[in-house]
Short mmCIF file of N, CA and C and ligand atoms in Angstrom, two decimals:
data_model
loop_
_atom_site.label_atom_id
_atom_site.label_comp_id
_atom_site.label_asym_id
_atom_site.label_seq_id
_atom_site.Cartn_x
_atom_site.Cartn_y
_atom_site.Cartn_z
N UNK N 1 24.74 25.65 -35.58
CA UNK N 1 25.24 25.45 -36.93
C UNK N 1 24.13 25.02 -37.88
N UNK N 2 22.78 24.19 -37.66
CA UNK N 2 21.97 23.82 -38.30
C UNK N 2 21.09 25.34 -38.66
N UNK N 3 20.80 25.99 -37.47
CA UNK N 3 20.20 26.77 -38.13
C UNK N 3 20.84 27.99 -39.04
N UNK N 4 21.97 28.09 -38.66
CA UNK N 4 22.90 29.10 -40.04
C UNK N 4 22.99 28.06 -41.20
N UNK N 5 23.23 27.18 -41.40
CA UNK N 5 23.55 26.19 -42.43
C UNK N 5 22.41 26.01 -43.27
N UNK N 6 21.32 25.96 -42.48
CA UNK N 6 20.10 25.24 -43.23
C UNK N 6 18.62 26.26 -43.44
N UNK N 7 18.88 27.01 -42.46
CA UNK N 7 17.67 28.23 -42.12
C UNK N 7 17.83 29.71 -42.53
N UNK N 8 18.72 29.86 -41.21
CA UNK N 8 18.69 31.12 -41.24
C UNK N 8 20.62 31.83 -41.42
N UNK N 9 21.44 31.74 -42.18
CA UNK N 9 22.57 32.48 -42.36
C UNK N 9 22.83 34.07 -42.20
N UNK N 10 21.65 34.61 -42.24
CA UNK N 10 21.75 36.13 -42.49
C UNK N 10 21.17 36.36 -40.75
N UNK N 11 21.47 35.10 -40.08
CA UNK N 11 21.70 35.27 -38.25
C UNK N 11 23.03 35.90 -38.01
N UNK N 12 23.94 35.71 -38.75
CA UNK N 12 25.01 35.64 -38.76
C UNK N 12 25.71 36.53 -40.22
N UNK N 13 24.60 37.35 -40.54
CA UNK N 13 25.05 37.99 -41.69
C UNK N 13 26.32 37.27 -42.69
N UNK N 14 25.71 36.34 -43.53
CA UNK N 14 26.18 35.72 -44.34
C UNK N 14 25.61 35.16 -45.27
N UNK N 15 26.35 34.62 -46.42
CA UNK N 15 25.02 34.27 -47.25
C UNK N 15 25.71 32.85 -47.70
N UNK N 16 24.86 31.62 -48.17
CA UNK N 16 25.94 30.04 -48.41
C UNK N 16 25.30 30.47 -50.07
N UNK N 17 26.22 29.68 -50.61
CA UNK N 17 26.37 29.83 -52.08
C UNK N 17 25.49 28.76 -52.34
N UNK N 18 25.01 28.67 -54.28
CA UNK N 18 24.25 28.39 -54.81
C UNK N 18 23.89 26.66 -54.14
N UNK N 19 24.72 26.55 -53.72
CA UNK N 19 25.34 24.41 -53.25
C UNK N 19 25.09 24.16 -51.80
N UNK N 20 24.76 25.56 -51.15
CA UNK N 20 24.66 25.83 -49.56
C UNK N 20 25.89 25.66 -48.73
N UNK N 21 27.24 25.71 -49.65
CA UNK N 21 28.69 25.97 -48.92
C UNK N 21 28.40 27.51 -47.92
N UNK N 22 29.26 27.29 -47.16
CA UNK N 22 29.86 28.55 -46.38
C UNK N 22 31.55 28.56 -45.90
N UNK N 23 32.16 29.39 -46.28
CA UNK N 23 33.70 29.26 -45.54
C UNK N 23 33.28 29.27 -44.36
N UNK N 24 34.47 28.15 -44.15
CA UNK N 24 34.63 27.45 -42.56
C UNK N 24 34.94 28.71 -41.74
N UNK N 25 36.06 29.83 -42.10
CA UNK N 25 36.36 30.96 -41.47
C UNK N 25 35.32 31.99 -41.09
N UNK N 26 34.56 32.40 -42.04
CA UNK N 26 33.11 33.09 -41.83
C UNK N 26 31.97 32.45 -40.94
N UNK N 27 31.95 31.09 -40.61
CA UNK N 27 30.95 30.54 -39.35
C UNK N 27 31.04 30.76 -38.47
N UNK N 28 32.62 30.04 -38.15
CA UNK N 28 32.98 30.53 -37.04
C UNK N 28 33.48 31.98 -36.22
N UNK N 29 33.72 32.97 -37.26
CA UNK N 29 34.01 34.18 -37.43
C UNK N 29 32.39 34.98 -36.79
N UNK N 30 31.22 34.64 -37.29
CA UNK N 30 29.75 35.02 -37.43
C UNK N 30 29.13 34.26 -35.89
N UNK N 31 29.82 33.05 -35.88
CA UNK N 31 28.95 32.97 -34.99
C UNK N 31 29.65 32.78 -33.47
N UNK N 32 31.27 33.92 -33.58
CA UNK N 32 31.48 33.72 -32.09
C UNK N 32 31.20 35.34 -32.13
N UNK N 33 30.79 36.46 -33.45
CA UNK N 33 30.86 37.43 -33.14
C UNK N 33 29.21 37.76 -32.12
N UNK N 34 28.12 37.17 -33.10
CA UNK N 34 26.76 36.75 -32.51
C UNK N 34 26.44 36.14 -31.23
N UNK N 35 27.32 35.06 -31.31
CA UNK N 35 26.74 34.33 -30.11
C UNK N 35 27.90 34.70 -29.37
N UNK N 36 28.71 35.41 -29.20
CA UNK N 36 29.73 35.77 -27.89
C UNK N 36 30.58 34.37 -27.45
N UNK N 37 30.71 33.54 -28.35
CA UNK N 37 31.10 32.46 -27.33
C UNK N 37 32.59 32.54 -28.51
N UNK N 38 33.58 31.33 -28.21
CA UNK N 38 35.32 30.79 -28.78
C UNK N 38 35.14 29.66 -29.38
N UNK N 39 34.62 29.79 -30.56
CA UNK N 39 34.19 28.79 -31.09
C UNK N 39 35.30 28.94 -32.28
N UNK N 40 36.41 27.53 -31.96
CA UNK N 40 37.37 27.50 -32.75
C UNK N 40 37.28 26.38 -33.87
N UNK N 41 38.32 26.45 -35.07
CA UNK N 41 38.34 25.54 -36.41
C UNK N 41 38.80 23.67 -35.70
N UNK N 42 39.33 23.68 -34.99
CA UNK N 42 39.52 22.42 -33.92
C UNK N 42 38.03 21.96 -33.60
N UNK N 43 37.09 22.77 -32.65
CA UNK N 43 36.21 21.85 -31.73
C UNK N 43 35.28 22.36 -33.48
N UNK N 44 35.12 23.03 -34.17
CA UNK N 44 34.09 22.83 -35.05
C UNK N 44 34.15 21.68 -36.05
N UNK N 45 35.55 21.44 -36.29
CA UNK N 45 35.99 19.93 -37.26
C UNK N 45 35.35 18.34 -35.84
N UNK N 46 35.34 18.75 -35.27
CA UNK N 46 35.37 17.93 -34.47
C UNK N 46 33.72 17.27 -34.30
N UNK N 47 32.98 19.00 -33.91
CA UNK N 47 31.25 18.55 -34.36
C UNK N 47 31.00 18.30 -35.72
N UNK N 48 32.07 18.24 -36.53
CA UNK N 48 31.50 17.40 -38.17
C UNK N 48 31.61 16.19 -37.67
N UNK N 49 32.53 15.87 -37.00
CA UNK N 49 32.99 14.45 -37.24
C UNK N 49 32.47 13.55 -36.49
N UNK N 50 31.55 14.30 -35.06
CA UNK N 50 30.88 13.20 -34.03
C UNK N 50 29.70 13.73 -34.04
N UNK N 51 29.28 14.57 -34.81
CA UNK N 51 27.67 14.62 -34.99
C UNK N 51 26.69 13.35 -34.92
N UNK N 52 26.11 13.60 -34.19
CA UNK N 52 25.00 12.14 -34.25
C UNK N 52 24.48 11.61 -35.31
N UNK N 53 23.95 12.88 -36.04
CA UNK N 53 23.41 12.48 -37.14
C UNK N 53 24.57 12.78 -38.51
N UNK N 54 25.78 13.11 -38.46
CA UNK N 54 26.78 13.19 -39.68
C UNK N 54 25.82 14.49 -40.19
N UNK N 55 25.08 15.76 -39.89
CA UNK N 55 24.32 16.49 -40.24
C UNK N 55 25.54 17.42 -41.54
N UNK N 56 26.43 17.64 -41.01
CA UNK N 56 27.57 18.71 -41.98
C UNK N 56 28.98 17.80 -42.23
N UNK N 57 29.33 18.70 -43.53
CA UNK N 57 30.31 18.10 -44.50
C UNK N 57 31.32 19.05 -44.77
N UNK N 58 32.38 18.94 -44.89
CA UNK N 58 33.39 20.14 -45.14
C UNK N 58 33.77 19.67 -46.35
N UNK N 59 34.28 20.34 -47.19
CA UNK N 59 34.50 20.32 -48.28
C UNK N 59 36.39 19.64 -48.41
N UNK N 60 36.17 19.02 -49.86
CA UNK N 60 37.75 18.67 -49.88
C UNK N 60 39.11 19.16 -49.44
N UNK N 61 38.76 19.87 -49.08
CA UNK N 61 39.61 21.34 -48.99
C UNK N 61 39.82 21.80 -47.33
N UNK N 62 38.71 21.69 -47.09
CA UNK N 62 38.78 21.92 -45.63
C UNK N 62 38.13 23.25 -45.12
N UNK N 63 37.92 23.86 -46.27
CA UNK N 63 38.02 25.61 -46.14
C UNK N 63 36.30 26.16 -46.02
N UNK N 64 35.50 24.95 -46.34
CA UNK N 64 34.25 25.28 -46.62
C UNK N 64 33.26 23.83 -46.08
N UNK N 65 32.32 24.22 -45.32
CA UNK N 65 31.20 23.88 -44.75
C UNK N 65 29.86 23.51 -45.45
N UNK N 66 29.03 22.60 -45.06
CA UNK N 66 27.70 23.03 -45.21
C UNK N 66 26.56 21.38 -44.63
N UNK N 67 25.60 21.78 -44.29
CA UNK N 67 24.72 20.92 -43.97
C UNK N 67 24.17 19.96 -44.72
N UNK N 68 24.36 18.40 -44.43
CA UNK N 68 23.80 17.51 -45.81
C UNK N 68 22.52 17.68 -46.49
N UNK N 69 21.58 17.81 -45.18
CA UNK N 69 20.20 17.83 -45.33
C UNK N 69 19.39 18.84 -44.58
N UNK N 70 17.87 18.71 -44.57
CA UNK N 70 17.38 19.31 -43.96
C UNK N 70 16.79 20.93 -43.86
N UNK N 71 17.72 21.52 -45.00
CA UNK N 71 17.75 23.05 -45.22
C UNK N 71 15.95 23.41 -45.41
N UNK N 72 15.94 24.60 -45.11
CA UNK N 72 14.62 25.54 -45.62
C UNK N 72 14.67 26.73 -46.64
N UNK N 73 16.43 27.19 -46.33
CA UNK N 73 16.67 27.81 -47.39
C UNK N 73 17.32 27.17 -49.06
N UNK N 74 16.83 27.71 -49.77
CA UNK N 74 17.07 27.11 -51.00
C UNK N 74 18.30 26.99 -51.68
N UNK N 75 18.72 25.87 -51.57
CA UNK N 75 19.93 25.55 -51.83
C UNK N 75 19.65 24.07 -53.09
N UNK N 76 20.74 24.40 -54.10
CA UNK N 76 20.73 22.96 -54.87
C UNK N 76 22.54 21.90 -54.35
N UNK N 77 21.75 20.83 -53.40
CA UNK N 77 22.71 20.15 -53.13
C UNK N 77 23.73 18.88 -54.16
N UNK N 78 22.96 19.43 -55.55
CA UNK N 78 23.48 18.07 -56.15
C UNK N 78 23.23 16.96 -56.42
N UNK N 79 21.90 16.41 -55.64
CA UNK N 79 22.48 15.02 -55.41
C UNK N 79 21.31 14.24 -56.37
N UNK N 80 22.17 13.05 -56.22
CA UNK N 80 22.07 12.11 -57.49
C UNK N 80 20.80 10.99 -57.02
N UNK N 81 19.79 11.02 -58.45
CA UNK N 81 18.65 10.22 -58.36
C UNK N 81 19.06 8.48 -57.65
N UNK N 82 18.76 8.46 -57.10
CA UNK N 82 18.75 6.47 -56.41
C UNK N 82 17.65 5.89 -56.34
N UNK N 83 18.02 4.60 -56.93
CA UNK N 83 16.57 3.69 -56.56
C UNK N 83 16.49 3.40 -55.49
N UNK N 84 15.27 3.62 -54.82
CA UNK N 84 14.87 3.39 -53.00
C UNK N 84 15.02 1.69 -52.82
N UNK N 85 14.83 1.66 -51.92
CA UNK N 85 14.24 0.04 -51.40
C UNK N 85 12.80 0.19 -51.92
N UNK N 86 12.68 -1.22 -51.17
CA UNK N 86 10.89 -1.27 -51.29
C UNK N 86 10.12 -0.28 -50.82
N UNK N 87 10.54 -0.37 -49.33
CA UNK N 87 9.54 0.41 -48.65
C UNK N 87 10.53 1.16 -47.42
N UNK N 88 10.03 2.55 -47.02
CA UNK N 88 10.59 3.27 -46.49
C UNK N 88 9.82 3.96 -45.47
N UNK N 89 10.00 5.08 -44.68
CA UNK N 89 9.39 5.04 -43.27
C UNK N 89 9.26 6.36 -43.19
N UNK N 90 8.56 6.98 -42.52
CA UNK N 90 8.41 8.19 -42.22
C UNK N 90 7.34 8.58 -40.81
N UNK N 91 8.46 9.54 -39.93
CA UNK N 91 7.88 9.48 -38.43
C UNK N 91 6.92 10.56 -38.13
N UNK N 92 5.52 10.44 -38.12
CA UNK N 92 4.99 11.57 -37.78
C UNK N 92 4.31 11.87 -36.54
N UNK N 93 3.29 12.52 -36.19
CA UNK N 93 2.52 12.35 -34.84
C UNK N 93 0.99 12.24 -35.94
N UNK N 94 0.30 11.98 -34.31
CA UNK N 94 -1.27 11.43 -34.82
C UNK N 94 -2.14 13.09 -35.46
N UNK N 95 -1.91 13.86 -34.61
CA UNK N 95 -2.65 15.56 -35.28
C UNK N 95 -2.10 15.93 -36.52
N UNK N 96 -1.59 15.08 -37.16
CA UNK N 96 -0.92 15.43 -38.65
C UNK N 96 -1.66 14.73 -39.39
N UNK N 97 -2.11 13.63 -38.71
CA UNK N 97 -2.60 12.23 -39.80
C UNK N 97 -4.08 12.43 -40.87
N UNK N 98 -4.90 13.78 -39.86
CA UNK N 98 -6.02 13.74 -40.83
C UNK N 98 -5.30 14.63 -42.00
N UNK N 99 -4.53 15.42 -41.71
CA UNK N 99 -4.12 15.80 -43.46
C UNK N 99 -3.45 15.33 -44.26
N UNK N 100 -2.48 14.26 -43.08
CA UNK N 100 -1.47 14.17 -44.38
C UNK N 100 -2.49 12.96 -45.03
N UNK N 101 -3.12 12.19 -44.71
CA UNK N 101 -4.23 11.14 -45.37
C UNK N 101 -5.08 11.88 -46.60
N UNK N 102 -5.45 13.17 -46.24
CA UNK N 102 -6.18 14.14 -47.44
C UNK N 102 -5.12 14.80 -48.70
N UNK N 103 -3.86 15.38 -48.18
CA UNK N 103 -3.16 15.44 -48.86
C UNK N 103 -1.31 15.16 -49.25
N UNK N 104 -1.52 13.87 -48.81
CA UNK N 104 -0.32 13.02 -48.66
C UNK N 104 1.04 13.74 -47.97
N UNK N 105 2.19 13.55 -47.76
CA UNK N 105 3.81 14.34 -47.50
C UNK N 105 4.02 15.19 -47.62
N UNK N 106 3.67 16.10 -47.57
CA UNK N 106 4.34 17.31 -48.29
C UNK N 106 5.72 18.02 -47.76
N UNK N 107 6.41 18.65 -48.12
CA UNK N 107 7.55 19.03 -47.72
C UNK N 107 7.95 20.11 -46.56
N UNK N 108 6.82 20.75 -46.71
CA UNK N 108 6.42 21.84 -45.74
C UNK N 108 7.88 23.23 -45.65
N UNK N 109 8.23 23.21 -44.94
CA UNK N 109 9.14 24.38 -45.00
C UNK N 109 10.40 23.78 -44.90
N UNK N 110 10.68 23.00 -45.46
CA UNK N 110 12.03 22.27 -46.41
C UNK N 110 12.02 22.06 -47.23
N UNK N 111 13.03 21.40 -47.39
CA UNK N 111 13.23 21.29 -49.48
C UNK N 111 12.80 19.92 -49.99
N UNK N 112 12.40 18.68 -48.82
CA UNK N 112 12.16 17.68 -49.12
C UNK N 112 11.00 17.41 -48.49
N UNK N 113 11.02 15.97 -48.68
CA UNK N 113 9.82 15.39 -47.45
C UNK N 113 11.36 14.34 -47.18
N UNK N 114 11.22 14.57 -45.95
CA UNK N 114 12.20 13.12 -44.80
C UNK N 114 12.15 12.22 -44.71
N UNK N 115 12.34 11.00 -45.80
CA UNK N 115 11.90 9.30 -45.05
C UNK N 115 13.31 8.50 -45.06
N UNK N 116 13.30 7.49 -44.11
CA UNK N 116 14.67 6.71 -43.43
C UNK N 116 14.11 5.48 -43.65
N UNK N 117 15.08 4.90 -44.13
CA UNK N 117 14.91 3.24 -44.38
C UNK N 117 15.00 2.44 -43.25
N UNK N 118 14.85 2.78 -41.85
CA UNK N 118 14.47 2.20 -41.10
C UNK N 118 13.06 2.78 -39.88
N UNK N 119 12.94 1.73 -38.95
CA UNK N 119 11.36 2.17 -38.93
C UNK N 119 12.30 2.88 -37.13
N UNK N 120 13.10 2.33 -36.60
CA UNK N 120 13.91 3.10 -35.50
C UNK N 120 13.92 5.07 -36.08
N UNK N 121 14.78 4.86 -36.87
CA UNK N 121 14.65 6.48 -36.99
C UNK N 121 13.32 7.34 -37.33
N UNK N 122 12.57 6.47 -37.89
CA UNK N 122 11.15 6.86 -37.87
C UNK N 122 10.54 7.30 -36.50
N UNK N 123 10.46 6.84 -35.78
CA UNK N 123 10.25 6.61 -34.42
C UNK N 123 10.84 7.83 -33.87
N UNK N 124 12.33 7.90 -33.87
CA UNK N 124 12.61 8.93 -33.73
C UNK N 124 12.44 10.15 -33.79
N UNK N 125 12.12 10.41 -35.18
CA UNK N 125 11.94 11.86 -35.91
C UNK N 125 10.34 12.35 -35.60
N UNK N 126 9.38 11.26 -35.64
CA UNK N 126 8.33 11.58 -34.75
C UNK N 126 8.28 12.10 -33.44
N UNK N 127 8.78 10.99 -33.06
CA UNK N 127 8.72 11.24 -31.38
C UNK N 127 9.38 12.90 -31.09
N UNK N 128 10.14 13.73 -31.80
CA UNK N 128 10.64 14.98 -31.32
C UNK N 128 8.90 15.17 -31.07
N UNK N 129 7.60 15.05 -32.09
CA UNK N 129 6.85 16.07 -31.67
C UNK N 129 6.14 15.52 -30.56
N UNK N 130 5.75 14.16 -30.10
CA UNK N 130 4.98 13.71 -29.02
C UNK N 130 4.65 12.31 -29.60
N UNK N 131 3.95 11.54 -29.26
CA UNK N 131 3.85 10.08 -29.80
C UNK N 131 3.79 9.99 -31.15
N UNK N 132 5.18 9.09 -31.22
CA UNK N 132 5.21 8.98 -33.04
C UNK N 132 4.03 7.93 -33.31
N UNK N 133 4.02 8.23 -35.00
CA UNK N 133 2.94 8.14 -35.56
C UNK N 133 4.11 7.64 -37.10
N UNK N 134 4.63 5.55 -36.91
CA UNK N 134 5.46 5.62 -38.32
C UNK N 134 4.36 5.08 -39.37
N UNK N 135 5.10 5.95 -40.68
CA UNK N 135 3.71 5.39 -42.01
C UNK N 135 4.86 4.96 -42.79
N UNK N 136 4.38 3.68 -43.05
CA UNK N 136 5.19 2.87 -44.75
C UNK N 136 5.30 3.43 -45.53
N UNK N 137 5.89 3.92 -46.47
CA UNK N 137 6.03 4.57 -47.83
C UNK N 137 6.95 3.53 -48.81
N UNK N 138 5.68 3.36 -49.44
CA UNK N 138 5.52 2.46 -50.78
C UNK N 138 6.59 2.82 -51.99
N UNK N 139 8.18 3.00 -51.64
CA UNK N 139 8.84 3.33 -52.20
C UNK N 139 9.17 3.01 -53.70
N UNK N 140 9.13 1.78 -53.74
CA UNK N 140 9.64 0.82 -54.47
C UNK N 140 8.19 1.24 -55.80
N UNK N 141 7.20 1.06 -55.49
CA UNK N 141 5.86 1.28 -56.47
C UNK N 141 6.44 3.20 -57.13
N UNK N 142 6.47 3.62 -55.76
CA UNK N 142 6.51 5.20 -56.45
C UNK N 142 7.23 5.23 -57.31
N UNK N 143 8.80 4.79 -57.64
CA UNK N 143 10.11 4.54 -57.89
C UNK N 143 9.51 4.32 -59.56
N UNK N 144 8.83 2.79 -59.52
CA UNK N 144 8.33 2.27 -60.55
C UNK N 144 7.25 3.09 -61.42
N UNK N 145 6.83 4.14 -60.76
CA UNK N 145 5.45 5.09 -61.33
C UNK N 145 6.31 6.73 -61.44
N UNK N 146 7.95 6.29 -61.97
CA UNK N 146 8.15 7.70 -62.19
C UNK N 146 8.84 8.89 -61.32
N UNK N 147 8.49 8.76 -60.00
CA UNK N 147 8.80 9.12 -59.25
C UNK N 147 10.39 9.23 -58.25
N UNK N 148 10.92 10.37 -58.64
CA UNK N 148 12.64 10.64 -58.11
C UNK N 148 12.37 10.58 -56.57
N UNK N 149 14.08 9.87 -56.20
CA UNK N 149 14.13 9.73 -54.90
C UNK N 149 15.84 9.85 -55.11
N UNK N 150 15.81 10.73 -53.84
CA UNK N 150 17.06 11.12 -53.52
C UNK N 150 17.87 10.52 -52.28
N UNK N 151 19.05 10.26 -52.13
CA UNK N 151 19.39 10.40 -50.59
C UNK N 151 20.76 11.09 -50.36
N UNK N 152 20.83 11.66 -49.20
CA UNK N 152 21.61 12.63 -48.81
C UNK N 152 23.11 12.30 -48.24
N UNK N 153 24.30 12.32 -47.95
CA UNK N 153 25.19 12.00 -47.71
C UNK N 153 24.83 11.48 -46.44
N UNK N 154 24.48 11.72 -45.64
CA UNK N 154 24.33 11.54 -44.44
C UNK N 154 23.05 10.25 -44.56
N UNK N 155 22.80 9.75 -45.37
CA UNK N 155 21.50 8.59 -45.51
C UNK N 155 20.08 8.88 -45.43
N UNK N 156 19.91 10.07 -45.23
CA UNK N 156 17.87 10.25 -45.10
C UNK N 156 17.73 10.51 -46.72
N UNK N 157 16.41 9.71 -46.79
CA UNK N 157 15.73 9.59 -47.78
C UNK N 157 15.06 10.44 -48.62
N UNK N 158 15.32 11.46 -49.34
CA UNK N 158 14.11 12.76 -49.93
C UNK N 158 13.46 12.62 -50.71
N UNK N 159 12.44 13.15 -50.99
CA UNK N 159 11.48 12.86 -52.31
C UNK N 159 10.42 14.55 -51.90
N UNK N 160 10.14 14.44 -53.25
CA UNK N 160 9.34 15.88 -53.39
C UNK N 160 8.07 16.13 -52.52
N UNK N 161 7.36 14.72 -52.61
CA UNK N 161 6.37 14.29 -52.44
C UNK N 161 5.48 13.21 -52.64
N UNK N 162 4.95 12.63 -51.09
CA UNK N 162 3.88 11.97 -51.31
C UNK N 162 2.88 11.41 -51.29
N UNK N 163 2.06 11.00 -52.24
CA UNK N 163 0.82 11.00 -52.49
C UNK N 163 0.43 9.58 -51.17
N UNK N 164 -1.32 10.11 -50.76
CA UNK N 164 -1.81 8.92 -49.60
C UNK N 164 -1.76 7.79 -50.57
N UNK N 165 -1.91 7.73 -51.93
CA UNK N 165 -2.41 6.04 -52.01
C UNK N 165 -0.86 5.76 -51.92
N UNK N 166 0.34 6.00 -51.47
CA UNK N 166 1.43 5.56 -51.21
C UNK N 166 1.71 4.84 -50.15
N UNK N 167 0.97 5.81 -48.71
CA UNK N 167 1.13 5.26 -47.68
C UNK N 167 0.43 3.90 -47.11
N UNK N 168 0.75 3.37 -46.05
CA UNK N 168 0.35 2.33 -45.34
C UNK N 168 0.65 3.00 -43.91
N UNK N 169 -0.70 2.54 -43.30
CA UNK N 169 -0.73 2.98 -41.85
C UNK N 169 -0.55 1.97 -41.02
C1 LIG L 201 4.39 16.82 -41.27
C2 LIG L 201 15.27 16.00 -38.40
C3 LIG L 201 0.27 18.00 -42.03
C4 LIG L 201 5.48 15.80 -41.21
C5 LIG L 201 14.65 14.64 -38.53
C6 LIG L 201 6.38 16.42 -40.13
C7 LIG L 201 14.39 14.49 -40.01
C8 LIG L 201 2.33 17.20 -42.58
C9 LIG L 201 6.18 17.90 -40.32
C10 LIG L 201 14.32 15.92 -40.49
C11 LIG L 201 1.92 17.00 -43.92
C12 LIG L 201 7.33 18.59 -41.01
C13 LIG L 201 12.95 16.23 -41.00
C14 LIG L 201 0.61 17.34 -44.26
C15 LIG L 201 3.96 16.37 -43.75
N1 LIG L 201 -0.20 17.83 -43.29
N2 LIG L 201 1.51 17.70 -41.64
N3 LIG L 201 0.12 17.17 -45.49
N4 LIG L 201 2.96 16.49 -44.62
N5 LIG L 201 3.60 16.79 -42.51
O1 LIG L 201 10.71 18.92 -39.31
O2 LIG L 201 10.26 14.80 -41.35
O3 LIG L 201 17.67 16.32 -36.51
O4 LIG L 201 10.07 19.62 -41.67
O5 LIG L 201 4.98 14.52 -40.85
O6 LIG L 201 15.47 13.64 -38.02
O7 LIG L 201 9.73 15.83 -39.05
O8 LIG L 201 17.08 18.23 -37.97
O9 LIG L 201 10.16 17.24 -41.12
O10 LIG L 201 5.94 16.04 -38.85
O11 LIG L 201 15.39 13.83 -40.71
O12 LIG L 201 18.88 16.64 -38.65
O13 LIG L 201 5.03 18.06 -41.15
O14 LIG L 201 14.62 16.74 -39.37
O15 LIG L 201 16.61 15.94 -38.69
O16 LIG L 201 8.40 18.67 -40.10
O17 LIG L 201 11.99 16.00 -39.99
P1 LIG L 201 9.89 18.70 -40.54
P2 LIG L 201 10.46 15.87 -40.35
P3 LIG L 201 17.63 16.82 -37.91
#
């Protein structure tokens, strides 16, 4: 579901609207025709609701889907400017560190850069690639110098980008 939701939809020959909705009927429709499997409106309400990470949201309605965060395809989710905390976290590995030090966060093939107000999920989101690597992000200064910060229904932190004199190692 992350990667139709957030990547790739036209896996599943479909397309999510301007907000990154998809009818709930067309997912599951696409992706028991694709993936061969009985993937019903029951056990799919069900992975909204015990997702680990709260990753997807159904709409008021019930009738329509879509992923909080995380997308690569371009989607405008809406969401509303927030003042960060002070300081915020972001999990990387060490073979990243000489660039991102040269040219700070960048978003890379998402729509954000990822930071979590705690230094646990930091840890986390690193560690998928091999020994995390967490850096401080000087939220609270960026915040004060102009700089939009978003967060997502699901709680991760977005921002466009950012700059090394932000970080703390
Ligand atoms: C790195 C998961 C070199 C960045 C997680 C990261 C998160 C740079 C990688 C969410 C760089 C991008 C996002 C630079 C950034 N030079 N490397 N200048 N700037 N990077 O997957 O933050 O489980 O797009 O450090 O929990 O790892 O999918 O971002 O290592 O919330 O819901 O480039 O994905 O959520 O990788 O993870 P990603 P991320 P889900």
């Amino acid at each position: 579901m992350s990667y139709i939701l957030r990547h790739k939809p036209e896996h599943i020959n479909v397309e999510l609207d301007e907000n990154g909705w998809l009818e709930v009927e067309k997912l599951i429709e696409g992706i028991n025709r694709e993936e061969r499997i009985a993937l019903d409106k029951k056990t799919l309400e069900e992975v909204v609701r015990t997702n680990d990470k709260k990753r997807f949201v159904l709409s008021a309605d019930g009738l329509k889907i879509r992923a909080n965060q995380g997308h690569s395809v371009r989607v405008d989710l809406e969401l509303k400017e927030v003042e960060p905390p002070e300081f915020l976290y972001h999990g990387t590995v060490g073979k990243f560190m000489k660039s991102i030090r040269e040219e700070g966060l960048m978003k890379m093939n998402r729509q954000h850069v990822h930071l979590s107000k705690d230094k646990e999920t930091a840890i986390n989101v690193g560690g998928r690639r091999g020994k995390p690597v967490v850096l401080i992000v000087q939220s609270g200064i960026m915040h004060r110098d102009g700089i939009k910060f978003f967060r997502s229904q699901n709680g991760v932190w977005l921002t466009d980008f950012v700059n090394p004199k932000y970080l703390i190692e």
